[in-house]
């Protein structure tokens, strides 16, 4: 029963991350290359930003529990 619940949770978050692909997101940069969206999704970018900056990023890919921009 526990495994069924865990599998459902994993499927739900994978779908949630996949729905973000192609969208523009406001991302609070926590480090020069990592931040979080307003909905608390982790985002990694190849372009350097200033920590504390809110960057407007297009999400290009979802990999497990991180979005790529």
CSV table of N, CA, C and O in Angstrom, one decimal:
chain,number,residue,atom,x,y,z
A,1,UNK,N,0.8,-1.2,0.0
A,1,UNK,CA,0.0,0.0,0.0
A,1,UNK,C,0.9,1.3,0.0
A,1,UNK,O,0.6,2.2,-0.7
A,2,UNK,N,1.9,1.2,0.8
A,2,UNK,CA,2.9,2.4,0.9
A,2,UNK,C,3.5,2.6,-0.5
A,2,UNK,O,3.6,3.8,-0.9
A,3,UNK,N,3.9,1.6,-1.2
A,3,UNK,CA,4.5,1.7,-2.5
A,3,UNK,C,3.6,2.3,-3.5
A,3,UNK,O,4.0,3.1,-4.4
A,4,UNK,N,2.3,1.9,-3.4
A,4,UNK,CA,1.3,2.5,-4.3
A,4,UNK,C,1.2,4.0,-4.1
A,4,UNK,O,1.2,4.8,-5.0
A,5,UNK,N,1.1,4.4,-2.8
A,5,UNK,CA,1.1,5.8,-2.5
A,5,UNK,C,2.3,6.6,-3.0
A,5,UNK,O,2.2,7.7,-3.6
A,6,UNK,N,3.5,6.0,-2.8
A,6,UNK,CA,4.7,6.7,-3.2
A,6,UNK,C,4.8,6.8,-4.7
A,6,UNK,O,5.2,7.8,-5.3
A,7,UNK,N,4.3,5.8,-5.4
A,7,UNK,CA,4.3,5.8,-6.9
A,7,UNK,C,3.3,6.9,-7.4
A,7,UNK,O,3.6,7.6,-8.4
A,8,UNK,N,2.2,7.0,-6.7
A,8,UNK,CA,1.2,8.1,-7.1
A,8,UNK,C,1.8,9.4,-6.9
A,8,UNK,O,1.6,10.3,-7.7
A,9,UNK,N,2.5,9.6,-5.8
A,9,UNK,CA,3.1,10.9,-5.5
A,9,UNK,C,4.2,11.2,-6.6
A,9,UNK,O,4.2,12.4,-7.1
A,10,UNK,N,5.0,10.3,-6.9
A,10,UNK,CA,6.1,10.5,-7.9
A,10,UNK,C,5.4,10.8,-9.3
A,10,UNK,O,5.9,11.7,-10.0
A,11,UNK,N,4.4,10.1,-9.6
A,11,UNK,CA,3.7,10.4,-10.9
A,11,UNK,C,3.1,11.8,-10.9
A,11,UNK,O,3.2,12.6,-11.9
A,12,UNK,N,2.5,12.2,-9.8
A,12,UNK,CA,1.9,13.6,-9.7
A,12,UNK,C,3.0,14.7,-9.8
A,12,UNK,O,2.7,15.6,-10.5
A,13,UNK,N,4.1,14.5,-9.1
A,13,UNK,CA,5.1,15.6,-9.2
A,13,UNK,C,5.8,15.6,-10.6
A,13,UNK,O,6.1,16.7,-11.1
A,14,UNK,N,5.9,14.5,-11.2
A,14,UNK,CA,6.5,14.4,-12.6
A,14,UNK,C,5.6,15.2,-13.6
A,14,UNK,O,6.0,15.9,-14.4
A,15,UNK,N,4.3,14.9,-13.4
A,15,UNK,CA,3.3,15.6,-14.3
A,15,UNK,C,3.3,17.1,-14.0
A,15,UNK,O,3.2,17.9,-15.0
A,16,UNK,N,3.4,17.5,-12.8
A,16,UNK,CA,3.4,18.9,-12.4
A,16,UNK,C,4.6,19.6,-13.0
A,16,UNK,O,4.5,20.7,-13.6
A,17,UNK,N,5.8,19.0,-12.9
A,17,UNK,CA,7.0,19.6,-13.5
A,17,UNK,C,6.9,19.6,-15.0
A,17,UNK,O,7.3,20.6,-15.6
A,18,UNK,N,6.4,18.5,-15.6
A,18,UNK,CA,6.2,18.5,-17.1
A,18,UNK,C,5.3,19.6,-17.6
A,18,UNK,O,5.6,20.2,-18.7
A,19,UNK,N,4.3,20.0,-16.9
A,19,UNK,CA,3.4,21.0,-17.3
A,19,UNK,C,4.0,22.4,-17.3
A,19,UNK,O,3.5,23.3,-18.0
A,20,UNK,N,5.1,22.6,-16.7
A,20,UNK,CA,5.8,23.8,-16.6
A,20,UNK,C,6.7,24.1,-17.9
A,20,UNK,O,7.0,25.2,-18.2
A,21,UNK,N,7.0,23.0,-18.6
A,21,UNK,CA,7.8,23.2,-19.8
A,21,UNK,C,7.1,24.0,-20.9
A,21,UNK,O,6.0,23.9,-21.2
A,22,UNK,N,7.9,25.0,-21.4
A,22,UNK,CA,7.4,26.0,-22.4
A,22,UNK,C,6.8,27.2,-21.8
A,22,UNK,O,6.4,28.1,-22.5
A,23,UNK,N,6.6,27.3,-20.5
A,23,UNK,CA,6.1,28.5,-19.8
A,23,UNK,C,7.2,29.5,-19.4
A,23,UNK,O,8.3,29.1,-19.3
A,24,UNK,N,6.7,30.7,-19.3
A,24,UNK,CA,7.6,31.7,-18.7
A,24,UNK,C,7.3,31.8,-17.2
A,24,UNK,O,6.2,31.8,-16.8
A,25,UNK,N,8.4,31.8,-16.4
A,25,UNK,CA,8.3,31.8,-15.0
A,25,UNK,C,9.1,32.9,-14.3
A,25,UNK,O,10.2,33.2,-14.8
A,26,UNK,N,8.6,33.5,-13.3
A,26,UNK,CA,9.3,34.4,-12.5
A,26,UNK,C,10.1,33.5,-11.5
A,26,UNK,O,9.4,32.8,-10.7
A,27,UNK,N,11.4,33.7,-11.4
A,27,UNK,CA,12.2,32.8,-10.6
A,27,UNK,C,13.0,33.6,-9.7
A,27,UNK,O,13.8,34.5,-10.1
A,28,UNK,N,12.9,33.4,-8.4
A,28,UNK,CA,13.7,34.0,-7.4
A,28,UNK,C,15.1,33.3,-7.3
A,28,UNK,O,15.1,32.1,-6.9
A,29,UNK,N,16.1,33.9,-7.7
A,29,UNK,CA,17.4,33.3,-7.8
A,29,UNK,C,18.0,33.2,-6.4
A,29,UNK,O,18.2,34.2,-5.7
A,30,UNK,N,18.3,32.0,-6.0
A,30,UNK,CA,18.9,31.8,-4.7
A,30,UNK,C,20.4,31.7,-4.8
A,30,UNK,O,21.2,32.0,-3.8
A,31,UNK,N,20.9,31.2,-5.9
A,31,UNK,CA,22.4,31.2,-6.2
A,31,UNK,C,22.5,31.7,-7.7
A,31,UNK,O,21.4,31.9,-8.3
A,32,UNK,N,23.7,31.9,-8.2
A,32,UNK,CA,23.8,32.5,-9.6
A,32,UNK,C,23.1,31.6,-10.6
A,32,UNK,O,22.7,32.1,-11.7
A,33,UNK,N,23.0,30.3,-10.4
A,33,UNK,CA,22.4,29.4,-11.4
A,33,UNK,C,21.2,28.6,-10.9
A,33,UNK,O,20.6,27.8,-11.7
A,34,UNK,N,20.7,28.8,-9.7
A,34,UNK,CA,19.6,28.1,-9.2
A,34,UNK,C,18.6,29.0,-8.5
A,34,UNK,O,19.0,29.9,-7.8
A,35,UNK,N,17.3,28.7,-8.7
A,35,UNK,CA,16.3,29.5,-8.0
A,35,UNK,C,15.0,28.7,-7.9
A,35,UNK,O,14.9,27.5,-8.2
A,36,UNK,N,13.9,29.4,-7.5
A,36,UNK,CA,12.6,28.8,-7.3
A,36,UNK,C,11.5,29.6,-7.9
A,36,UNK,O,11.6,30.9,-7.9
A,37,UNK,N,10.5,29.0,-8.5
A,37,UNK,CA,9.4,29.7,-9.1
A,37,UNK,C,8.5,30.1,-8.0
A,37,UNK,O,8.6,29.8,-6.8
A,38,UNK,N,7.5,30.9,-8.3
A,38,UNK,CA,6.5,31.3,-7.3
A,38,UNK,C,5.7,30.2,-6.8
A,38,UNK,O,5.2,30.2,-5.7
A,39,UNK,N,5.7,29.0,-7.5
A,39,UNK,CA,5.0,27.8,-7.1
A,39,UNK,C,6.0,26.8,-6.4
A,39,UNK,O,5.7,25.7,-6.2
A,40,UNK,N,7.2,27.3,-6.1
A,40,UNK,CA,8.2,26.6,-5.4
A,40,UNK,C,8.8,25.4,-6.2
A,40,UNK,O,9.3,24.5,-5.6
A,41,UNK,N,8.8,25.5,-7.5
A,41,UNK,CA,9.5,24.5,-8.3
A,41,UNK,C,11.0,25.0,-8.4
A,41,UNK,O,11.3,26.1,-8.6
A,42,UNK,N,11.9,24.0,-8.2
A,42,UNK,CA,13.4,24.3,-8.4
A,42,UNK,C,13.7,24.5,-9.9
A,42,UNK,O,13.2,23.8,-10.8
A,43,UNK,N,14.5,25.6,-10.2
A,43,UNK,CA,14.9,25.9,-11.6
A,43,UNK,C,16.4,26.0,-11.6
A,43,UNK,O,17.0,26.7,-10.7
A,44,UNK,N,17.0,25.5,-12.6
A,44,UNK,CA,18.4,25.6,-12.9
A,44,UNK,C,18.6,26.3,-14.3
A,44,UNK,O,17.9,25.9,-15.2
A,45,UNK,N,19.5,27.3,-14.4
A,45,UNK,CA,19.7,28.0,-15.6
A,45,UNK,C,21.2,28.0,-15.9
A,45,UNK,O,22.0,27.9,-15.0
A,46,UNK,N,21.5,28.1,-17.2
A,46,UNK,CA,22.9,28.2,-17.6
A,46,UNK,C,23.4,29.6,-17.6
A,46,UNK,O,24.6,29.9,-17.6
A,47,UNK,N,22.5,30.6,-17.6
A,47,UNK,CA,22.8,32.0,-17.6
A,47,UNK,C,23.0,32.5,-16.1
A,47,UNK,O,22.2,32.2,-15.3
A,48,UNK,N,24.1,33.2,-15.8
A,48,UNK,CA,24.4,33.6,-14.5
A,48,UNK,C,23.5,34.8,-14.1
A,48,UNK,O,23.3,35.7,-14.9
A,49,UNK,N,22.9,34.7,-12.9
A,49,UNK,CA,22.1,35.7,-12.3
A,49,UNK,C,22.6,36.1,-10.9
A,49,UNK,O,23.4,35.4,-10.3
A,50,UNK,N,22.1,37.2,-10.4
A,50,UNK,CA,22.5,37.6,-9.1
A,50,UNK,C,21.5,37.0,-8.0
A,50,UNK,O,20.3,37.0,-8.3
A,51,UNK,N,22.1,36.5,-7.0
A,51,UNK,CA,21.2,35.9,-5.9
A,51,UNK,C,20.3,37.0,-5.4
A,51,UNK,O,20.7,38.2,-5.2
A,52,UNK,N,19.0,36.7,-5.3
A,52,UNK,CA,18.0,37.7,-4.8
A,52,UNK,C,17.3,38.3,-6.0
A,52,UNK,O,16.2,38.9,-5.8
A,53,UNK,N,17.8,38.2,-7.2
A,53,UNK,CA,17.2,38.7,-8.4
A,53,UNK,C,15.9,37.9,-8.7
A,53,UNK,O,15.9,36.7,-8.5
A,54,UNK,N,14.9,38.5,-9.3
A,54,UNK,CA,13.8,37.8,-9.9
A,54,UNK,C,14.0,37.8,-11.4
A,54,UNK,O,13.9,38.8,-12.0
A,55,UNK,N,14.2,36.6,-11.9
A,55,UNK,CA,14.5,36.5,-13.3
A,55,UNK,C,13.3,35.9,-14.0
A,55,UNK,O,12.6,35.0,-13.5
A,56,UNK,N,13.0,36.4,-15.2
A,56,UNK,CA,11.9,35.9,-16.1
A,56,UNK,C,12.6,34.9,-17.0
A,56,UNK,O,13.4,35.2,-17.8
A,57,UNK,N,12.2,33.6,-16.8
A,57,UNK,CA,12.9,32.5,-17.5
A,57,UNK,C,11.9,31.6,-18.2
A,57,UNK,O,10.8,31.4,-17.7
A,58,UNK,N,12.2,31.2,-19.4
A,58,UNK,CA,11.4,30.2,-20.1
A,58,UNK,C,11.9,28.8,-19.8
A,58,UNK,O,13.1,28.5,-19.9
A,59,UNK,N,11.0,28.0,-19.3
A,59,UNK,CA,11.3,26.6,-18.9
A,59,UNK,C,11.4,25.8,-20.2
A,59,UNK,O,10.5,25.7,-21.0
A,60,UNK,N,12.6,25.1,-20.3
A,60,UNK,CA,12.8,24.3,-21.5
A,60,UNK,C,12.7,22.8,-21.3
A,60,UNK,O,12.5,22.1,-22.3
A,61,UNK,N,12.9,22.4,-20.1
A,61,UNK,CA,12.9,21.0,-19.8
A,61,UNK,C,12.7,20.7,-18.4
A,61,UNK,O,12.9,21.5,-17.5
A,62,UNK,N,12.1,19.5,-18.1
A,62,UNK,CA,11.9,19.1,-16.7
A,62,UNK,C,12.6,17.8,-16.5
A,62,UNK,O,12.5,16.8,-17.3
A,63,UNK,N,13.5,17.8,-15.5
A,63,UNK,CA,14.3,16.5,-15.2
A,63,UNK,C,14.1,16.2,-13.8
A,63,UNK,O,14.5,16.9,-12.9
A,64,UNK,N,13.3,15.2,-13.5
A,64,UNK,CA,13.0,14.7,-12.2
A,64,UNK,C,12.4,15.8,-11.4
A,64,UNK,O,11.3,16.2,-11.6
A,65,UNK,N,13.1,16.4,-10.4
A,65,UNK,CA,12.6,17.4,-9.6
A,65,UNK,C,13.2,18.8,-9.8
A,65,UNK,O,13.3,19.6,-8.9
A,66,UNK,N,13.7,19.0,-11.0
A,66,UNK,CA,14.3,20.3,-11.3
A,66,UNK,C,13.8,20.7,-12.7
A,66,UNK,O,13.7,19.9,-13.6
A,67,UNK,N,13.6,22.0,-12.9
A,67,UNK,CA,13.3,22.6,-14.2
A,67,UNK,C,14.5,23.2,-14.8
A,67,UNK,O,15.3,23.8,-14.0
A,68,UNK,N,14.7,23.1,-16.1
A,68,UNK,CA,15.8,23.7,-16.7
A,68,UNK,C,15.4,24.9,-17.6
A,68,UNK,O,14.3,24.8,-18.2
A,69,UNK,N,16.1,26.0,-17.5
A,69,UNK,CA,15.8,27.2,-18.3
A,69,UNK,C,17.0,27.7,-19.0
A,69,UNK,O,18.1,27.5,-18.6
